[in-house]
Structures are given as structure tokens and as C-alpha cells.
Amino acid sequence: MVLLPKPALEQFSLIRNIKPTTFFSGIPLIDLSNPDSKHLLVKACEEFGFFKVVNHGVPLESILKLESEAVKFFSLPLSEKEKAAPPNPFGYGNKSIGQNGDVGWVEYLLLTANRESISQRLSSVFGDNPEKFRRALNDYISAVKKMACEILEMMADGLRIQNRNVLSKLLKDEQSDSVLRLNHYPPCPEIQALKDHDMIGFGEHTDPQIISVLRSNNTSGLQISLNDGSWVSVPPDLSSFFINVSDSLQVHI
């Protein structure tokens, strides 16, 4: 991490902490092992556009292996990580988010879910031996894709679409534009010294995809906006996934 001088911090958004974080307890819970979960899933999409998934079939071992490899990557010196930069559109990014000039206190690795592209991109960082990271990525992506396809087909059933794979086939397509994004929110000593403020790592936004599959490593910070416009904090969960109904699906619903 490169520490910025105080004037440079002014371009980042801060939030004032008036009281300790209170987690929202009303996040819908969808158990994919329950045959009746389809109805609960549809209700969650309609009322929240966001829900938590358990018994999802993604091995915890795959989750933890990828997390371990991601920690190793983000622990590299900045000069090494920048060998995978810039994100054009895929690769390593640091503080600049997207192409509209947005910034956040975040560094990330953005990859297509295409296996060949993963290998090519990581070779610039790991030299001739990207194999361990690549295996962890491929195992994780395969498992998460399978879960996401099941969820998309349940959504299609709920929308009474006769061809239930109309959404999931977009994800299964070899030319799918699905992506994997690994985010790291490093500490900011200047803000920590203020005690009653936090840096916003990734500001208010919506996702353009059909759905977004989110996971945190037991670290809080994710917030969602409810129908009344209020923002609530999502309790982190090491072994579960959160599903966000994104813009493309909302338009069609």
C-alpha cells in the first residue's frame, strides 16, 4: 500500500461513525437444499432484491483456498501487483474504479471467468508458476457457476418462463461475459487516527449484471439500500454467499 498525503485523501469519501455498527437481521435466507426454497427466493427477489444463500454446494475448501491465494497476491509489493495492471478491462486496479473517474479506497483483481484469460493474466504476476492460484480460481469459479445457474433457473421458474435455462445458459456459454472480482480494502492509517470516521472503500452503486454473487471473509462493511431508501449493514458470513439482483434482471422483471 502506498500512503497518500492528506490533500490526496480529499478525493475519497468518508463516513462519520456516530454509533457502533448494527447489523440488519432481516436479510432473507435461502436454503438451496430445501425443495420449497424456490418460492422464498422469488419473494426475496421481489421484496429485497438481495438474499443470503446457504447449503449452496460450493466446498468450503475451495472458498478458503482462493481466499488464501488472494491474500498472498494483495500482500505482494505494489510494483509486483502492477505487472497485472491496468484493468483494461481485466487486471489489477488500485483506487480507480471503472472508466468514469470513480475512486475508492480499494485495490482489486478483475478477471474474466474464461480459464485461458485467467492463465494469461496471472502469468504476468507469477512468472512461469501461476498454477496454484489458477487452480484455486478455476475450482472456485466452477463451483460458484454451478450454484449461480441453479439460482437463475429457480428465478426463471418463479417468473414462469417456460424455458427455465434461458438465464443460466448465458452463464454456461463459453463466450459468457461473467467476471470474477477480488476486492481488498487496505487500512488507511490517516483515517484510523480520526477514530470517528471510516473510509468508503467502494461507494454507492448498482450492478449492471443479471445477478451478483458476493462473499466476505467475516469482515463487515457491505451495506444495501432498502425500498424505503435507508441503508443497512449486512452481517458478514464466512461460509455463505449473498445474491444481489442486478440491473439487467430488474429491467426484465
CSV table of N, CA, C and O in Angstrom, one decimal, residues 143-216:
chain,number,residue,atom,x,y,z
A,143,ALA,N,-17.4,-24.1,-9.2
A,143,ALA,CA,-18.4,-24.3,-8.2
A,143,ALA,C,-19.4,-23.2,-8.0
A,143,ALA,O,-20.7,-23.4,-7.9
A,144,VAL,N,-19.0,-22.0,-8.1
A,144,VAL,CA,-19.9,-20.8,-8.0
A,144,VAL,C,-20.8,-20.7,-9.2
A,144,VAL,O,-22.0,-20.4,-9.1
A,145,LYS,N,-20.2,-21.0,-10.4
A,145,LYS,CA,-21.1,-21.0,-11.6
A,145,LYS,C,-22.2,-22.0,-11.5
A,145,LYS,O,-23.4,-21.7,-11.9
A,146,LYS,N,-21.9,-23.2,-11.0
A,146,LYS,CA,-22.9,-24.2,-10.8
A,146,LYS,C,-24.0,-23.7,-9.8
A,146,LYS,O,-25.2,-23.9,-10.1
A,147,MET,N,-23.6,-23.1,-8.7
A,147,MET,CA,-24.6,-22.6,-7.8
A,147,MET,C,-25.4,-21.4,-8.5
A,147,MET,O,-26.7,-21.4,-8.3
A,148,ALA,N,-24.8,-20.5,-9.2
A,148,ALA,CA,-25.4,-19.4,-9.8
A,148,ALA,C,-26.4,-19.9,-10.8
A,148,ALA,O,-27.5,-19.3,-11.0
A,149,CYS,N,-26.1,-20.9,-11.6
A,149,CYS,CA,-27.0,-21.5,-12.6
A,149,CYS,C,-28.3,-22.0,-11.9
A,149,CYS,O,-29.4,-21.9,-12.4
A,150,GLU,N,-28.1,-22.7,-10.8
A,150,GLU,CA,-29.2,-23.2,-10.1
A,150,GLU,C,-30.2,-22.1,-9.6
A,150,GLU,O,-31.4,-22.2,-9.7
A,151,ILE,N,-29.6,-21.0,-9.1
A,151,ILE,CA,-30.3,-19.9,-8.7
A,151,ILE,C,-31.1,-19.2,-9.8
A,151,ILE,O,-32.3,-18.9,-9.7
A,152,LEU,N,-30.4,-19.1,-11.0
A,152,LEU,CA,-31.0,-18.4,-12.1
A,152,LEU,C,-32.2,-19.3,-12.6
A,152,LEU,O,-33.2,-18.7,-13.1
A,153,GLU,N,-32.0,-20.6,-12.6
A,153,GLU,CA,-33.1,-21.5,-13.1
A,153,GLU,C,-34.3,-21.4,-12.1
A,153,GLU,O,-35.5,-21.5,-12.5
A,154,MET,N,-34.0,-21.3,-10.8
A,154,MET,CA,-35.1,-21.1,-9.8
A,154,MET,C,-35.8,-19.7,-10.1
A,154,MET,O,-37.1,-19.6,-9.9
A,155,MET,N,-35.1,-18.7,-10.4
A,155,MET,CA,-35.7,-17.4,-10.7
A,155,MET,C,-36.6,-17.5,-12.0
A,155,MET,O,-37.7,-17.0,-12.0
A,156,ALA,N,-36.1,-18.2,-13.0
A,156,ALA,CA,-36.9,-18.4,-14.2
A,156,ALA,C,-38.2,-19.1,-13.9
A,156,ALA,O,-39.2,-18.8,-14.5
A,157,ASP,N,-38.1,-20.2,-13.0
A,157,ASP,CA,-39.3,-20.9,-12.6
A,157,ASP,C,-40.3,-19.9,-12.0
A,157,ASP,O,-41.5,-19.9,-12.2
A,158,GLY,N,-39.7,-19.0,-11.1
A,158,GLY,CA,-40.6,-18.1,-10.4
A,158,GLY,C,-41.2,-17.1,-11.3
A,158,GLY,O,-42.3,-16.6,-11.1
A,159,LEU,N,-40.5,-16.8,-12.4
A,159,LEU,CA,-41.1,-15.8,-13.4
A,159,LEU,C,-42.0,-16.5,-14.4
A,159,LEU,O,-42.5,-15.9,-15.3
A,160,ARG,N,-42.1,-17.8,-14.2
A,160,ARG,CA,-43.0,-18.7,-15.1
A,160,ARG,C,-42.5,-18.6,-16.6
A,160,ARG,O,-43.3,-18.6,-17.5
A,161,ILE,N,-41.2,-18.6,-16.7
A,161,ILE,CA,-40.6,-18.7,-18.0
A,161,ILE,C,-40.5,-20.2,-18.4
A,161,ILE,O,-39.9,-21.0,-17.7
A,162,GLN,N,-41.1,-20.5,-19.5
A,162,GLN,CA,-41.2,-21.9,-19.9
A,162,GLN,C,-39.8,-22.6,-20.1
A,162,GLN,O,-39.6,-23.7,-19.6
A,163,ASN,N,-38.9,-21.9,-20.7
A,163,ASN,CA,-37.5,-22.4,-20.8
A,163,ASN,C,-36.7,-22.0,-19.6
A,163,ASN,O,-36.2,-20.9,-19.6
A,164,ARG,N,-36.6,-22.8,-18.6
A,164,ARG,CA,-36.0,-22.5,-17.4
A,164,ARG,C,-34.5,-22.2,-17.4
A,164,ARG,O,-34.0,-21.6,-16.5
A,165,ASN,N,-33.9,-22.6,-18.5
A,165,ASN,CA,-32.4,-22.3,-18.6
A,165,ASN,C,-32.1,-21.0,-19.5
A,165,ASN,O,-31.0,-20.8,-19.9
A,166,VAL,N,-33.2,-20.2,-19.7
A,166,VAL,CA,-33.0,-19.0,-20.5
A,166,VAL,C,-31.9,-18.1,-19.9
A,166,VAL,O,-31.2,-17.4,-20.7
A,167,LEU,N,-31.8,-18.0,-18.6
A,167,LEU,CA,-30.9,-17.2,-17.9
A,167,LEU,C,-29.6,-17.9,-17.7
A,167,LEU,O,-28.5,-17.4,-17.9
A,168,SER,N,-29.7,-19.2,-17.2
A,168,SER,CA,-28.5,-19.9,-16.8
A,168,SER,C,-27.6,-20.2,-18.1
A,168,SER,O,-26.4,-20.3,-17.9
A,169,LYS,N,-28.2,-20.3,-19.2
A,169,LYS,CA,-27.4,-20.7,-20.4
A,169,LYS,C,-26.4,-19.5,-20.8
A,169,LYS,O,-25.4,-19.7,-21.4
A,170,LEU,N,-26.8,-18.3,-20.4
A,170,LEU,CA,-25.9,-17.2,-20.6
A,170,LEU,C,-24.6,-17.3,-19.8
A,170,LEU,O,-23.5,-16.9,-20.3
A,171,LEU,N,-24.7,-17.9,-18.7
A,171,LEU,CA,-23.6,-18.1,-17.8
A,171,LEU,C,-22.8,-19.3,-18.3
A,171,LEU,O,-21.5,-19.3,-18.1
A,172,LYS,N,-23.4,-20.3,-18.8
A,172,LYS,CA,-22.8,-21.6,-19.2
A,172,LYS,C,-22.1,-21.4,-20.6
A,172,LYS,O,-21.2,-22.1,-20.9
A,173,ASP,N,-22.5,-20.4,-21.3
A,173,ASP,CA,-21.9,-20.1,-22.6
A,173,ASP,C,-20.4,-19.9,-22.5
A,173,ASP,O,-19.9,-19.1,-21.7
A,174,GLU,N,-19.6,-20.5,-23.4
A,174,GLU,CA,-18.1,-20.3,-23.4
A,174,GLU,C,-17.7,-18.9,-23.6
A,174,GLU,O,-16.6,-18.5,-23.2
A,175,GLN,N,-18.6,-18.1,-24.3
A,175,GLN,CA,-18.3,-16.7,-24.5
A,175,GLN,C,-19.0,-15.8,-23.5
A,175,GLN,O,-19.1,-14.6,-23.7
A,176,SER,N,-19.4,-16.4,-22.4
A,176,SER,CA,-20.0,-15.6,-21.3
A,176,SER,C,-19.1,-14.4,-20.9
A,176,SER,O,-17.9,-14.5,-20.8
A,177,ASP,N,-19.8,-13.3,-20.6
A,177,ASP,CA,-19.0,-12.1,-20.2
A,177,ASP,C,-19.0,-12.0,-18.6
A,177,ASP,O,-18.8,-10.9,-18.1
A,178,SER,N,-19.3,-13.1,-17.9
A,178,SER,CA,-19.2,-13.1,-16.5
A,178,SER,C,-17.8,-12.9,-16.0
A,178,SER,O,-16.8,-13.2,-16.7
A,179,VAL,N,-17.7,-12.2,-14.9
A,179,VAL,CA,-16.3,-11.8,-14.4
A,179,VAL,C,-16.2,-12.2,-12.9
A,179,VAL,O,-17.2,-12.4,-12.2
A,180,LEU,N,-15.0,-12.3,-12.5
A,180,LEU,CA,-14.7,-12.5,-11.1
A,180,LEU,C,-13.9,-11.3,-10.6
A,180,LEU,O,-12.9,-10.9,-11.2
A,181,ARG,N,-14.3,-10.8,-9.5
A,181,ARG,CA,-13.6,-9.6,-8.9
A,181,ARG,C,-13.2,-9.9,-7.5
A,181,ARG,O,-14.0,-10.2,-6.6
A,182,LEU,N,-11.9,-9.8,-7.2
A,182,LEU,CA,-11.4,-9.9,-5.9
A,182,LEU,C,-11.0,-8.5,-5.3
A,182,LEU,O,-10.2,-7.9,-5.9
A,183,ASN,N,-11.7,-8.1,-4.3
A,183,ASN,CA,-11.5,-6.8,-3.7
A,183,ASN,C,-10.7,-6.9,-2.4
A,183,ASN,O,-10.9,-7.8,-1.6
A,184,HIS,N,-9.8,-5.9,-2.2
A,184,HIS,CA,-9.1,-5.8,-0.9
A,184,HIS,C,-9.2,-4.4,-0.5
A,184,HIS,O,-8.9,-3.5,-1.2
A,185,TYR,N,-9.6,-4.2,0.8
A,185,TYR,CA,-9.8,-2.8,1.3
A,185,TYR,C,-8.7,-2.6,2.4
A,185,TYR,O,-8.9,-3.0,3.5
A,186,PRO,N,-7.6,-2.1,2.0
A,186,PRO,CA,-6.4,-1.9,2.9
A,186,PRO,C,-6.8,-0.9,4.0
A,186,PRO,O,-7.6,0.0,3.8
A,187,PRO,N,-6.1,-1.0,5.1
A,187,PRO,CA,-6.3,0.1,6.2
A,187,PRO,C,-5.7,1.4,5.7
A,187,PRO,O,-4.8,1.5,4.9
A,188,CYS,N,-6.3,2.4,6.3
A,188,CYS,CA,-5.9,3.8,6.0
A,188,CYS,C,-5.5,4.5,7.3
A,188,CYS,O,-6.4,4.9,8.0
A,189,PRO,N,-4.2,4.5,7.6
A,189,PRO,CA,-3.8,5.0,9.0
A,189,PRO,C,-4.2,6.4,9.3
A,189,PRO,O,-4.6,6.7,10.4
A,190,GLU,N,-4.3,7.3,8.2
A,190,GLU,CA,-4.7,8.7,8.5
A,190,GLU,C,-6.1,8.7,9.0
A,190,GLU,O,-6.5,9.5,9.8
A,191,ILE,N,-7.0,7.9,8.4
A,191,ILE,CA,-8.4,7.9,8.8
A,191,ILE,C,-8.6,7.2,10.1
A,191,ILE,O,-9.4,7.6,11.0
A,192,GLN,N,-7.8,6.1,10.3
A,192,GLN,CA,-7.9,5.4,11.6
A,192,GLN,C,-7.6,6.3,12.8
A,192,GLN,O,-8.1,6.2,13.9
A,193,ALA,N,-6.7,7.3,12.5
A,193,ALA,CA,-6.3,8.2,13.6
A,193,ALA,C,-7.4,9.1,14.0
A,193,ALA,O,-7.5,9.7,15.1
A,194,LEU,N,-8.4,9.3,13.1
A,194,LEU,CA,-9.5,10.2,13.3
A,194,LEU,C,-10.6,9.5,14.3
A,194,LEU,O,-11.4,10.2,14.9
A,195,LYS,N,-10.5,8.2,14.4
A,195,LYS,CA,-11.3,7.4,15.3
A,195,LYS,C,-12.8,7.4,15.0
A,195,LYS,O,-13.5,6.4,15.0
A,196,ASP,N,-13.4,8.5,14.7
A,196,ASP,CA,-14.9,8.6,14.5
A,196,ASP,C,-15.2,8.6,13.0
A,196,ASP,O,-16.4,9.0,12.6
A,197,HIS,N,-14.3,8.3,12.1
A,197,HIS,CA,-14.5,8.3,10.7
A,197,HIS,C,-14.1,7.0,10.1
A,197,HIS,O,-13.1,6.3,10.6
A,198,ASP,N,-14.7,6.6,9.0
A,198,ASP,CA,-14.3,5.4,8.2
A,198,ASP,C,-14.1,5.9,6.7
A,198,ASP,O,-14.9,6.8,6.3
A,199,MET,N,-13.2,5.2,6.0
A,199,MET,CA,-13.1,5.5,4.6
A,199,MET,C,-14.1,4.6,3.9
A,199,MET,O,-14.3,3.4,4.2
A,200,ILE,N,-14.7,5.1,2.8
A,200,ILE,CA,-15.6,4.3,2.0
A,200,ILE,C,-14.8,3.7,0.9
A,200,ILE,O,-14.2,4.3,0.1
A,201,GLY,N,-14.7,2.3,1.0
A,201,GLY,CA,-13.9,1.6,0.0
A,201,GLY,C,-14.5,1.6,-1.4
A,201,GLY,O,-13.8,1.8,-2.4
A,202,PHE,N,-15.8,1.3,-1.5
A,202,PHE,CA,-16.5,1.1,-2.8
A,202,PHE,C,-17.8,1.8,-2.6
A,202,PHE,O,-18.7,1.2,-1.9
A,203,GLY,N,-18.0,3.0,-3.2
A,203,GLY,CA,-19.2,3.8,-2.9
A,203,GLY,C,-20.5,3.2,-3.4
A,203,GLY,O,-20.6,2.2,-4.0
A,204,GLU,N,-21.6,4.0,-3.2
A,204,GLU,CA,-22.9,3.6,-3.6
A,204,GLU,C,-23.0,3.4,-5.1
A,204,GLU,O,-22.5,4.2,-5.9
A,205,HIS,N,-23.6,2.2,-5.4
A,205,HIS,CA,-23.7,1.9,-6.8
A,205,HIS,C,-24.7,0.7,-7.0
A,205,HIS,O,-25.1,0.1,-6.1
A,206,THR,N,-25.1,0.5,-8.3
A,206,THR,CA,-25.8,-0.7,-8.6
A,206,THR,C,-25.0,-1.5,-9.6
A,206,THR,O,-24.0,-1.0,-10.2
A,207,ASP,N,-25.3,-2.8,-9.7
A,207,ASP,CA,-24.5,-3.7,-10.6
A,207,ASP,C,-25.3,-3.9,-11.9
A,207,ASP,O,-26.5,-4.1,-11.9
A,208,PRO,N,-24.6,-3.9,-13.0
A,208,PRO,CA,-25.3,-3.9,-14.3
A,208,PRO,C,-25.7,-5.4,-14.7
A,208,PRO,O,-26.4,-5.5,-15.7
A,209,GLN,N,-25.2,-6.4,-14.0
A,209,GLN,CA,-25.3,-7.8,-14.5
A,209,GLN,C,-26.8,-8.3,-14.2
A,209,GLN,O,-27.6,-7.5,-13.8
A,210,ILE,N,-26.9,-9.6,-14.5
A,210,ILE,CA,-28.2,-10.2,-14.1
A,210,ILE,C,-28.3,-10.4,-12.6
A,210,ILE,O,-29.2,-10.0,-11.9
A,211,ILE,N,-27.2,-11.1,-12.0
A,211,ILE,CA,-27.1,-11.2,-10.6
A,211,ILE,C,-25.6,-11.0,-10.3
A,211,ILE,O,-24.7,-11.2,-11.1
A,212,SER,N,-25.4,-10.6,-9.0
A,212,SER,CA,-24.0,-10.5,-8.5
A,212,SER,C,-23.9,-11.5,-7.3
A,212,SER,O,-24.8,-11.5,-6.5
A,213,VAL,N,-22.9,-12.3,-7.3
A,213,VAL,CA,-22.7,-13.3,-6.2
A,213,VAL,C,-21.6,-12.7,-5.3
A,213,VAL,O,-20.4,-12.4,-5.8
A,214,LEU,N,-21.9,-12.4,-4.1
A,214,LEU,CA,-20.9,-11.8,-3.2
A,214,LEU,C,-20.6,-12.7,-2.0
A,214,LEU,O,-21.4,-13.5,-1.5
A,215,ARG,N,-19.3,-12.5,-1.5
A,215,ARG,CA,-18.9,-13.2,-0.3
A,215,ARG,C,-17.9,-12.3,0.4
A,215,ARG,O,-17.1,-11.7,-0.2
A,216,SER,N,-17.9,-12.4,1.7
A,216,SER,CA,-16.9,-11.6,2.5
A,216,SER,C,-16.2,-12.6,3.4
A,216,SER,O,-16.7,-13.7,3.7
